[in-house]
Tab-separated table of C-alpha atoms and ligand atoms in Angstrom:
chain	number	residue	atom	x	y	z
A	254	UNK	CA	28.638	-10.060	21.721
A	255	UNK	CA	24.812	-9.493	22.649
A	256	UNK	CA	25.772	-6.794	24.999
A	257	UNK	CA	27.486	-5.460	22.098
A	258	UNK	CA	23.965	-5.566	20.497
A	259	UNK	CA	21.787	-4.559	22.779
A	260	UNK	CA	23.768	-1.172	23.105
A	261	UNK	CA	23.267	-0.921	19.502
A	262	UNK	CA	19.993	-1.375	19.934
A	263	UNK	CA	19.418	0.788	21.935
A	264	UNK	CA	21.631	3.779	20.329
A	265	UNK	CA	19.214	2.804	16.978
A	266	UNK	CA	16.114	2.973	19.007
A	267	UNK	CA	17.311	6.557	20.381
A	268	UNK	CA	17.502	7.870	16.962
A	269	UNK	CA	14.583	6.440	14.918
A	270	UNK	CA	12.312	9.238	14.404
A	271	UNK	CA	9.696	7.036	14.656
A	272	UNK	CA	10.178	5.385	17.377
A	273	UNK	CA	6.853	7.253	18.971
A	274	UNK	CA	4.640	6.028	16.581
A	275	UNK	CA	4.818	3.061	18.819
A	276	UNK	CA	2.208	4.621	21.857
A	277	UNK	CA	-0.619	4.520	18.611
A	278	UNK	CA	-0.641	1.181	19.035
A	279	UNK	CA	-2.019	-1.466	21.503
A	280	UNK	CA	0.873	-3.761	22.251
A	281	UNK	CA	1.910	-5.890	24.779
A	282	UNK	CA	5.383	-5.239	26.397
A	283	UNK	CA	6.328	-8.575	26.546
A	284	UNK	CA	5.804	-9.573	23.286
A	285	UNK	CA	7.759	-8.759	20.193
A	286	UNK	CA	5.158	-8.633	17.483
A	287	UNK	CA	6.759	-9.414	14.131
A	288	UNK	CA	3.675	-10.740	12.162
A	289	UNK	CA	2.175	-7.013	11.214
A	290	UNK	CA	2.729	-8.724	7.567
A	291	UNK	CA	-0.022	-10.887	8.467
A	292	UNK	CA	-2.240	-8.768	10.645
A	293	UNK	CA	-1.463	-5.456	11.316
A	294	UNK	CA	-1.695	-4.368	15.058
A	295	UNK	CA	-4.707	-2.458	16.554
A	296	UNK	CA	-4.488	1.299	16.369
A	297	UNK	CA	-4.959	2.932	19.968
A	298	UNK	CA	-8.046	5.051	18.692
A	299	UNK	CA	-9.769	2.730	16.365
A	300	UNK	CA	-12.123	1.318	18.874
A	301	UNK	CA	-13.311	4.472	20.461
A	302	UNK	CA	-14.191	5.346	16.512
A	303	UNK	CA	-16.170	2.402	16.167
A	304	UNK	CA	-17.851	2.535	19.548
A	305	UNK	CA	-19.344	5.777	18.185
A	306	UNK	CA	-20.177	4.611	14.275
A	307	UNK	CA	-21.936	1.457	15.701
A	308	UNK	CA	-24.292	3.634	18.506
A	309	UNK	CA	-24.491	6.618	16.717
A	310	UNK	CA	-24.090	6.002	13.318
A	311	UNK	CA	-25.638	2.705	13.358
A	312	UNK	CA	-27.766	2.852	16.311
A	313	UNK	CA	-29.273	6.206	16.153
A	314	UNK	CA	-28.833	7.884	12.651
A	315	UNK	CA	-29.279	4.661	11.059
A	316	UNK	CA	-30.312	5.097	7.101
A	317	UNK	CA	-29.712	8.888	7.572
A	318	UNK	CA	-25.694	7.778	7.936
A	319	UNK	CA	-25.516	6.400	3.667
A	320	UNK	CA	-25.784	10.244	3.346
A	321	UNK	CA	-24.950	12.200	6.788
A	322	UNK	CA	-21.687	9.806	8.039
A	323	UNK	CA	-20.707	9.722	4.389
A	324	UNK	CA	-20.792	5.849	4.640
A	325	UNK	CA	-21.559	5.758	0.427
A	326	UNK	CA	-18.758	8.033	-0.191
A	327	UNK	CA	-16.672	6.095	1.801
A	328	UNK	CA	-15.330	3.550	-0.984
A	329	UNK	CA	-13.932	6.696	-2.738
A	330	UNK	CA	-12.675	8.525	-0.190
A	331	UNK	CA	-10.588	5.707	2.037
A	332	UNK	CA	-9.180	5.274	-1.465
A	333	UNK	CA	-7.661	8.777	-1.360
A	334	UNK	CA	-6.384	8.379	1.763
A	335	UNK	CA	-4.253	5.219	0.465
A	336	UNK	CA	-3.604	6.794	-2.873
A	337	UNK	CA	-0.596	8.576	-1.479
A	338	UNK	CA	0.801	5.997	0.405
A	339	UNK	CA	1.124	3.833	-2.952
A	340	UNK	CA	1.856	7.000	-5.313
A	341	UNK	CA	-1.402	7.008	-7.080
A	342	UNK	CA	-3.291	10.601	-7.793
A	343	UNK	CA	-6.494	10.867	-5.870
A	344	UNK	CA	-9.492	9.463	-7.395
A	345	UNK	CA	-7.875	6.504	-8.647
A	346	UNK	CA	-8.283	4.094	-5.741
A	347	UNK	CA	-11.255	2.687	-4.541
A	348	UNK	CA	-11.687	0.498	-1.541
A	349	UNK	CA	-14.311	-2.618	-1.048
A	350	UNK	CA	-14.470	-6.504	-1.295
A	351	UNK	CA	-11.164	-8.657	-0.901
A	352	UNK	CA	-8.098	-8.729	-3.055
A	353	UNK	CA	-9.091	-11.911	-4.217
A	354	UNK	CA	-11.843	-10.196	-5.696
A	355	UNK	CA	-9.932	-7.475	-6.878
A	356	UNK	CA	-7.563	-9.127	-8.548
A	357	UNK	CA	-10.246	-10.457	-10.845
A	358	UNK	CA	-11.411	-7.256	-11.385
A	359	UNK	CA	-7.929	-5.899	-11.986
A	360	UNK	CA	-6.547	-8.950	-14.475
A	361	UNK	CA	-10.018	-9.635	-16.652
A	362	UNK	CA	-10.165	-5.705	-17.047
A	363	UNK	CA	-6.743	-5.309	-18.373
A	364	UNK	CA	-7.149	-8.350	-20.608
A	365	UNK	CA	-10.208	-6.678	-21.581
A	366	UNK	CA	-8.189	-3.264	-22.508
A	367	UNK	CA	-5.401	-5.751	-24.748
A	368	UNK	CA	-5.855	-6.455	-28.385
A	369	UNK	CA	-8.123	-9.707	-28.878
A	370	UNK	CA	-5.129	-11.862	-30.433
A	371	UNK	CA	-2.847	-11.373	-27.523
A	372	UNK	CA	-3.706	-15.038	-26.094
A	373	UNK	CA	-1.164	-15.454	-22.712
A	374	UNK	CA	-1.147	-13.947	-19.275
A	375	UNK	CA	1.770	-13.987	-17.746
A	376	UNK	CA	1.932	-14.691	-14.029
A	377	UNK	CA	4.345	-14.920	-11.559
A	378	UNK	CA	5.399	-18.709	-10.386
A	379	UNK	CA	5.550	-18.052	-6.819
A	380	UNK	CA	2.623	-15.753	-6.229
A	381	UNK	CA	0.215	-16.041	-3.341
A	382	UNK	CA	-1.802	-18.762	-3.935
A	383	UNK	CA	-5.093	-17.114	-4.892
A	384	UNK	CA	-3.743	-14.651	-7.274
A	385	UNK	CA	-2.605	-17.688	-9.117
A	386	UNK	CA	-6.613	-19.636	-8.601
A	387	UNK	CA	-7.959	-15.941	-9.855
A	388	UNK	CA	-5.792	-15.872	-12.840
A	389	UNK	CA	-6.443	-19.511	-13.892
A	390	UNK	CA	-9.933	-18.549	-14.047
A	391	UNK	CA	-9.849	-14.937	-15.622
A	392	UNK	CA	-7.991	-16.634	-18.588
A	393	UNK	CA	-10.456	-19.115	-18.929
A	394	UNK	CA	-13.085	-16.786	-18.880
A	395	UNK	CA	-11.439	-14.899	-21.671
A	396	UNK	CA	-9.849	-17.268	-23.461
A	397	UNK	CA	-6.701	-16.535	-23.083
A	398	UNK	CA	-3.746	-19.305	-21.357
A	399	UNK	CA	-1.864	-19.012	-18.525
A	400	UNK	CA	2.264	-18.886	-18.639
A	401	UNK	CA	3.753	-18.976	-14.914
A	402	UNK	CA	6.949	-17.794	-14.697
A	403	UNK	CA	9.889	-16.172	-11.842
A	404	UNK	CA	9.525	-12.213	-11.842
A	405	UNK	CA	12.859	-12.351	-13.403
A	406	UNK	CA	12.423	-14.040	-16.528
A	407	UNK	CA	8.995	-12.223	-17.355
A	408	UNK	CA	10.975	-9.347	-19.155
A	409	UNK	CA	12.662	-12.055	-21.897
A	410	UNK	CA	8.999	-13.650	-22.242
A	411	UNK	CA	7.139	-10.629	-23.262
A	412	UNK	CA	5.586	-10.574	-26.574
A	413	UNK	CA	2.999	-10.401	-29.182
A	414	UNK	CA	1.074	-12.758	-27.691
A	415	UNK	CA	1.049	-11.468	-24.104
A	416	UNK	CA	-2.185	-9.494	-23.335
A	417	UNK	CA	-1.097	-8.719	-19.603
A	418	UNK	CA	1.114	-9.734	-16.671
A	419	UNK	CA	0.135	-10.532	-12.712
A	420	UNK	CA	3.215	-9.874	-10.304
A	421	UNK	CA	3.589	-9.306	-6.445
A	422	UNK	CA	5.327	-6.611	-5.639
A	423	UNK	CA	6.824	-8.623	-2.462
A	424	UNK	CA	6.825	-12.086	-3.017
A	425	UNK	CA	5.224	-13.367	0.453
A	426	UNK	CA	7.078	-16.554	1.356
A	427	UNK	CA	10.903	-14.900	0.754
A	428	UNK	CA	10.438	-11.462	0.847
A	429	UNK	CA	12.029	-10.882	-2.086
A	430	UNK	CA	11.128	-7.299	-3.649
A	431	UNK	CA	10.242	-7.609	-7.355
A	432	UNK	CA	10.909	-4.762	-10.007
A	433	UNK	CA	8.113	-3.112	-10.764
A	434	UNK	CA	9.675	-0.202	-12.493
A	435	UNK	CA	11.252	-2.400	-15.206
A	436	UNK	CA	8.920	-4.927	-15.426
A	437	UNK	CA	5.955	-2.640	-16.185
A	438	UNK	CA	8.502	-0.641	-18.327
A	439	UNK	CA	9.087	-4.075	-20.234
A	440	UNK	CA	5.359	-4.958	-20.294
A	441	UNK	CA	4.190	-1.712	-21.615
A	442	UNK	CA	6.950	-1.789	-24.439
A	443	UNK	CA	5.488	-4.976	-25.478
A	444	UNK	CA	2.311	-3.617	-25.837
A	445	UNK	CA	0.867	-5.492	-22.993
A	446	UNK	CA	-0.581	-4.646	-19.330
A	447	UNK	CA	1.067	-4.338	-15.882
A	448	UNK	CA	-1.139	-5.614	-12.713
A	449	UNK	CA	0.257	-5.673	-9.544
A	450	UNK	CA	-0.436	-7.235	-6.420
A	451	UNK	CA	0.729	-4.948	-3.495
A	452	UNK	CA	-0.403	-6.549	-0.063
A	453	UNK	CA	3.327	-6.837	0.971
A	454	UNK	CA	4.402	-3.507	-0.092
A	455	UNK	CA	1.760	-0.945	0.549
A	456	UNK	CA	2.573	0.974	3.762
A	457	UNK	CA	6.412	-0.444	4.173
A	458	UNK	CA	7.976	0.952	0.982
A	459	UNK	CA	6.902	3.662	-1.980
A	460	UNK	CA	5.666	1.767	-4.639
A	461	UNK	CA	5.107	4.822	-7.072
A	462	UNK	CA	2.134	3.853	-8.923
A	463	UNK	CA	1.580	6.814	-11.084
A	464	UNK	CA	5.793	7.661	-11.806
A	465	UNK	CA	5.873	4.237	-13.322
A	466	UNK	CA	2.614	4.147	-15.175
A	467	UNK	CA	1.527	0.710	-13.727
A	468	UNK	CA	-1.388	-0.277	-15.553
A	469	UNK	CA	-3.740	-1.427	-12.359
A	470	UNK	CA	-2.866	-2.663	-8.921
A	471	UNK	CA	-4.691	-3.947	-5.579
A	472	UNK	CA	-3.727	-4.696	-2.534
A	473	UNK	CA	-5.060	-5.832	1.182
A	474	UNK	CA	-5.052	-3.258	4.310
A	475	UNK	CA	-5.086	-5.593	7.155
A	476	UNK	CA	-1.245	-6.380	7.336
A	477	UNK	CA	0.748	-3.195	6.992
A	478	UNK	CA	-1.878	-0.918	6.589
A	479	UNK	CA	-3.574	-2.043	10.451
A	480	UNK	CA	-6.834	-1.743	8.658
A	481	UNK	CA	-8.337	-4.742	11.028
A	482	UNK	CA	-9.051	-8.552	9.977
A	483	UNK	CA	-10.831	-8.889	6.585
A	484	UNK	CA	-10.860	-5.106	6.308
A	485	UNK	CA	-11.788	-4.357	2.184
A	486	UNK	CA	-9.089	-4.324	-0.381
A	487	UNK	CA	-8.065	-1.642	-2.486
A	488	UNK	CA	-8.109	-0.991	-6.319
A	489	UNK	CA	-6.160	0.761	-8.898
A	490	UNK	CA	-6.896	2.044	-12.372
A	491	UNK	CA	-4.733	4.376	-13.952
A	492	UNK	CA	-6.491	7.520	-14.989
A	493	UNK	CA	-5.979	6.823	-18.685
A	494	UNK	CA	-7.539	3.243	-18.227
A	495	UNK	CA	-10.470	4.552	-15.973
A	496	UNK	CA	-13.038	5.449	-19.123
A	497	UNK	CA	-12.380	2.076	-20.906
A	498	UNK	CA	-12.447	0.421	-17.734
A	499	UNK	CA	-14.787	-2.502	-18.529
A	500	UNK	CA	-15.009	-3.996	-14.926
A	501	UNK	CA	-15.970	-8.146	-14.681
A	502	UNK	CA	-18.565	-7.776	-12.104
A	503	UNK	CA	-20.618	-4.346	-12.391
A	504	UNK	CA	-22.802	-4.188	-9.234
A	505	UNK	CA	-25.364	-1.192	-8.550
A	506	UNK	CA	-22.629	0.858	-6.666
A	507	UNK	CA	-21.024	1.753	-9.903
A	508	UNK	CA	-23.677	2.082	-11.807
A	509	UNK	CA	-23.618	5.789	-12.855
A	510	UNK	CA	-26.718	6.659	-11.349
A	511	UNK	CA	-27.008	3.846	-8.541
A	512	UNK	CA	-30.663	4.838	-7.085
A	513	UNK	CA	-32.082	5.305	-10.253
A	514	UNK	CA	-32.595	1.543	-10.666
A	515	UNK	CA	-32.356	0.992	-14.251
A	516	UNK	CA	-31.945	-2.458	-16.041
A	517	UNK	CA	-29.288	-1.267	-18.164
A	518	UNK	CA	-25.904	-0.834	-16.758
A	519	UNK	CA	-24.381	2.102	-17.400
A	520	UNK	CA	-20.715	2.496	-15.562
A	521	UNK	CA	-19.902	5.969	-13.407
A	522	UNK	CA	-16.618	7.795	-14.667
A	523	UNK	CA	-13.405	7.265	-12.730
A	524	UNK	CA	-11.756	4.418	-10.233
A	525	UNK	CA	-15.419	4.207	-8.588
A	526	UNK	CA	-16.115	1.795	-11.634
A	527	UNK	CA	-14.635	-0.561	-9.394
A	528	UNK	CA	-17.662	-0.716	-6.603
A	529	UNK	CA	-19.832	-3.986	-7.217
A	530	UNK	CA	-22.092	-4.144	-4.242
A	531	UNK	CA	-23.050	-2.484	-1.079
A	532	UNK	CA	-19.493	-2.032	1.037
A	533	UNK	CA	-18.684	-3.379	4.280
A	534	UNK	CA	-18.873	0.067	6.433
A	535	UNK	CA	-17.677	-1.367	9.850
A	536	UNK	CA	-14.507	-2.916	8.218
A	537	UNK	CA	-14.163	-0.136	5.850
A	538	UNK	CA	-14.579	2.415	8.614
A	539	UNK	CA	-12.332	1.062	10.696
A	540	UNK	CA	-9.426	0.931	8.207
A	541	UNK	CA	-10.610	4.809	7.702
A	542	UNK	CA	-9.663	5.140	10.986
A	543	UNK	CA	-6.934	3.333	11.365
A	544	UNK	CA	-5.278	5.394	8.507
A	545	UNK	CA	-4.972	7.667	10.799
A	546	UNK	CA	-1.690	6.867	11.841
A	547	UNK	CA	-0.361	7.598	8.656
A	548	UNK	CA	-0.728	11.093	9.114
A	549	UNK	CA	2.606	13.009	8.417
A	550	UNK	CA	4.283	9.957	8.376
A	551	UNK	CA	6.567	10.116	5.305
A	552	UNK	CA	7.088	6.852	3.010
A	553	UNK	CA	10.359	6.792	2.538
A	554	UNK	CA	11.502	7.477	6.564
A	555	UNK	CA	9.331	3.823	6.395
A	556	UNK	CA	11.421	2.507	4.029
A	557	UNK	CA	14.667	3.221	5.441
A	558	UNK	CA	13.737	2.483	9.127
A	559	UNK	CA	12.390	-1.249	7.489
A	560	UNK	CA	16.151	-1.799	5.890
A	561	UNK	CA	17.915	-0.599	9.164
A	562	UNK	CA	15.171	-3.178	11.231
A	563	UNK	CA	15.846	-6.408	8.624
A	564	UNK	CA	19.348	-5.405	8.514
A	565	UNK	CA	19.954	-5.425	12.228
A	566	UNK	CA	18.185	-8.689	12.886
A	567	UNK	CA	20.111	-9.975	10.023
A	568	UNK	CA	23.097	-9.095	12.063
A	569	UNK	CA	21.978	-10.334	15.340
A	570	UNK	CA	20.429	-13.827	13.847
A	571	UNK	CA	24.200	-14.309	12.460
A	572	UNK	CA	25.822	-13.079	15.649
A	573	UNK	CA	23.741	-15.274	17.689
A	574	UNK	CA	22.190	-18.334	16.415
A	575	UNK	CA	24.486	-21.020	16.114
A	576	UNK	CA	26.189	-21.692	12.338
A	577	UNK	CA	24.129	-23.814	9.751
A	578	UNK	CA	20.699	-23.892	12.000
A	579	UNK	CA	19.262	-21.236	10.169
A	580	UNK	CA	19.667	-19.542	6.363
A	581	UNK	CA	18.374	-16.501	5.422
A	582	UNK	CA	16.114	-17.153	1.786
A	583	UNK	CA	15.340	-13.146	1.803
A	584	UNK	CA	17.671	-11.279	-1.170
A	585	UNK	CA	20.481	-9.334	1.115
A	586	UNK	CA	20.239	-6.964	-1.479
A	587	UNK	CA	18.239	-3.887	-0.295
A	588	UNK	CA	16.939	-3.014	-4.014
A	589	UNK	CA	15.759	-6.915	-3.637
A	590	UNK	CA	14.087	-6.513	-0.076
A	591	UNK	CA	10.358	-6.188	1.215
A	592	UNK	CA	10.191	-5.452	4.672
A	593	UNK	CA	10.291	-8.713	6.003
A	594	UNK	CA	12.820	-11.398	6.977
A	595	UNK	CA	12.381	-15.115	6.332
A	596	UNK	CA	15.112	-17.939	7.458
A	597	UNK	CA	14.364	-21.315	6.278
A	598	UNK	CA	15.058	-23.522	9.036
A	599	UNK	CA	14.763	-27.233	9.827
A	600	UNK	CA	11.621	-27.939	11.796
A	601	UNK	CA	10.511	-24.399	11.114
A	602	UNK	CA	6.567	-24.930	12.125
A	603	UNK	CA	7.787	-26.501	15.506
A	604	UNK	CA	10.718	-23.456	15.900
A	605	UNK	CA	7.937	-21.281	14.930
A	606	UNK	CA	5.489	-22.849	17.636
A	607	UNK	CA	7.941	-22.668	20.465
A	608	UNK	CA	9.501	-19.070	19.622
A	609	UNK	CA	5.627	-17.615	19.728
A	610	UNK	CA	5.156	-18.947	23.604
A	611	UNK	CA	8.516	-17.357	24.186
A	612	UNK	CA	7.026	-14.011	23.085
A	613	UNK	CA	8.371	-13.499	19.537
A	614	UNK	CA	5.312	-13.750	17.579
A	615	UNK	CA	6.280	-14.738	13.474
A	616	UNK	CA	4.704	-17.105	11.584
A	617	UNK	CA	5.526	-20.319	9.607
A	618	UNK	CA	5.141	-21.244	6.059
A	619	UNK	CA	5.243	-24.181	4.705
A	620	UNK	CA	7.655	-25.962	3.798
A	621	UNK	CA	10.669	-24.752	6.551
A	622	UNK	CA	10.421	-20.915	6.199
A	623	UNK	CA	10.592	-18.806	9.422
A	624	UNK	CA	8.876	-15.478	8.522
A	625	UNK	CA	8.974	-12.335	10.578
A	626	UNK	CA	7.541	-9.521	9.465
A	627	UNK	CA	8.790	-5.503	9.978
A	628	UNK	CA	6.491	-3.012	10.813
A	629	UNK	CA	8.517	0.383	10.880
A	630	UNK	CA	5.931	1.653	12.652
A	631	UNK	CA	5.778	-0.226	16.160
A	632	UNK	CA	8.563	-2.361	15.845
A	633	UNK	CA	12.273	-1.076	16.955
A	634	UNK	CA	15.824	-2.162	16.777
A	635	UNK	CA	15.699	-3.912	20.525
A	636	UNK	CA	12.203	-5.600	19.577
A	637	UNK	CA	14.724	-7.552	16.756
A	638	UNK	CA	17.791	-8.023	18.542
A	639	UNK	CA	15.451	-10.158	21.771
A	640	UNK	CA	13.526	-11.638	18.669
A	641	UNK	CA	16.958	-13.126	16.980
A	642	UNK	CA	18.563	-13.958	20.895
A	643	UNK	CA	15.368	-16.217	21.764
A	644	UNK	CA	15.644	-17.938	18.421
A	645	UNK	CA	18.702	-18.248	19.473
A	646	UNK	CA	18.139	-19.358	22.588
A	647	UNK	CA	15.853	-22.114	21.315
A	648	UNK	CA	18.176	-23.641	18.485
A	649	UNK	CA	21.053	-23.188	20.758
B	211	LIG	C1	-2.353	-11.507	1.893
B	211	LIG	C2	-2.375	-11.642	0.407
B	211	LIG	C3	-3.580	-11.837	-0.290
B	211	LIG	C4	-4.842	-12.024	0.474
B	211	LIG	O1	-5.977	-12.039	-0.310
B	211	LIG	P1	-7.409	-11.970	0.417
B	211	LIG	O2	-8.360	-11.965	-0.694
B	211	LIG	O3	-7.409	-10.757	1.287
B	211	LIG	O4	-7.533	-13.182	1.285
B	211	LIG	C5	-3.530	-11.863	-1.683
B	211	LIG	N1	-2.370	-11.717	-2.348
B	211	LIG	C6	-1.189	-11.540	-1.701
B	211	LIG	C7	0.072	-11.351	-2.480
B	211	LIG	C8	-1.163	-11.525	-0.315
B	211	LIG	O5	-0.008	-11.368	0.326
């Protein structure tokens, strides 16, 4: 049986077009990294890039870099370069600050946008815990209450009353893929706003911002996206929204004329209305670069490599490890699938623990779930089928 998969491995690995996005990326060959979900891995050329924007950018051009590096356009214009991995038009993404942050900015501002007697925000029961702390707060802050509720069943509790809804796209502890065409489709028929929370999605699937009018979205760029550890978050505003726009925390950097220094705020036109403060230029440089692998890379080829990859392991985790140690909690359902795989598992954190010094690096979340992430593009077919073997091996 595993030579069985191995050969398939190998045959899949042969054919992924792909498979030489691999040599971009520093990786050990002894280790089968399936936590990109968490942290994405290093790009080869990132830090010869930084090695010249810290002693030449930094170190010699100093102040002259806001203007001659292009660091204070850089907000806007590492926003285009995600747009079209997410389906948004450029100049409606704008990087900076966490997604913590930005999903403040992205919830109060659509409440904001919704009539003033539309009282509930919808958000989804499982979401990562700090969308969840951010709404609790936004509806405070605007008076409005807080209905938690599975993806599934937000559709049937739309109303009158609901001024907008917070979903993730990929629900981090299962996998699972939520519907964002028909749940914005359902939230915008009930007259109410669509904010989504892509850190699981953006650079393993197409999300198709713009083709399904999503209202506003954000999203993180240090797990698929490779951007680096705390690199800045990402946010969206659909063009219609941009001019009403009325962001919770207007800093200088969208001010509409930043250096003139004037008590008054006054916002700037487009997504840029979503810069508070001075941005982060290592981090946000570094993602810039880091992007760079993206080139010519098409979404969808993504897509379909991360269903063959969760598919396969799928296969070799029920091929190998022994019946009843393990059960997969992802939906098998590839219209219900992110791009990673999670098995709940007795003793998961231990599993987890003793899998990692084996060389399979996942990660564990509480309370039994065994989650290893996909990255179509440095992880292959024979990187899953020795992941699912040394599971194996260990519950064996
Ligand atoms: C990773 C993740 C975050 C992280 O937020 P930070 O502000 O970057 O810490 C938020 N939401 C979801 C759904 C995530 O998966």
């Amino acid at each position: 049986m595993s030579e069985v998969l191995a050969k398939k491995a190998a045959a899949l690995d042969a054919a992924d077009e792909l498979a030489g996005h691999r040599d971009l990326f520093v990786l050990d060959d002894g280790v089968v990294y399936l936590d990109g979900n968490s942290l994405g891995a290093l790009p080869r050329h990132v830090p010869a890039r930084m090695q010249d924007v810290i002693a030449r950018e930094w170190g010699q051009l100093r102040i002259r870099s806001w203007e001659e590096s292009g660091w204070w356009t850089a907000p806007e214009r590492v926003g285009d370069r995600i747009a079209p991995l997410i389906g948004a038009p450029a100049g409606s993404v704008v990087v900076g600050d966490s997604t913590s942050v930005n999903v403040f900015k992205a919830l109060v501002g659509a409440v904001r946008l919704a009539a003033d007697d539309r009282d509930e925000i919808l958000v989804d029961d499982s979401t990562f815990p700090t969308d969840g702390y951010v709404a609790e707060s936004a509806a405070r802050m605007t008076g409005r209450r807080i209905r938690a509720l599975a993806p599934a069943d937000i559709p049937a509790a739309l109303g009158p009353r609901t001024a907008a809804v917070l979903v993730n796209h990929v629900d981090y502890r299962t996998g699972r893929l939520n519907d964002l065409p028909g749940i914005t489709a359902a939230v915008q028929a009930a007259g109410a706003l669509a904010v989504w929370d892509l850190c699981h999605s953006a650079g393993a699937l197409p999300v198709g911002l713009a083709a399904h009018r999503v209202d506003f979205a954000v999203g993180c760029t240090y797990k698929y996206l490779n951007g680096g550890p705390g690199s800045p978050a990402y946010l969206y505003v659909r063009d219609d929204h941009q001019p009403r726009f009325d962001t919770p925390l207007p800093g200088w950097n969208s001010h509409e004329d930043p250096f003139g220094m004037r008590p008054r705020y006054v916002p700037a036109e487009g997504a840029v209305r979503g810069r508070v403060g001075t941005p982060d230029i290592l981090s946000m440089l570094a993602l810039e670069s880091a992007l760079d692998v993206w080139d010519g890379v098409s979404v969808e080829a993504v897509r379909a490599k991360s269903l063959a990859l969760t598919d396969f392991f799928l296969e070799c985790v029920e091929a190998h490890v022994p019946a009843g140690r393990v059960a997969s909690v992802t939906p098998a359902a590839h219209a219900e699938r992110g791009s990673q795989v999670s098995l709940s598992c007795e003793g998961a954190g231990e599993v987890m623990r003793d899998l990692t010094a084996r060389g399979v690096v996942g990660d564990f979340r509480r309370p039994d779930v065994l989650r290893f992430g996909f990255t179509p593009l440095y992880v292959g077919f024979a990187d899953a089928e020795r992941a699912a073997r040394e599971l194996a091996a260990l519950l064996g």
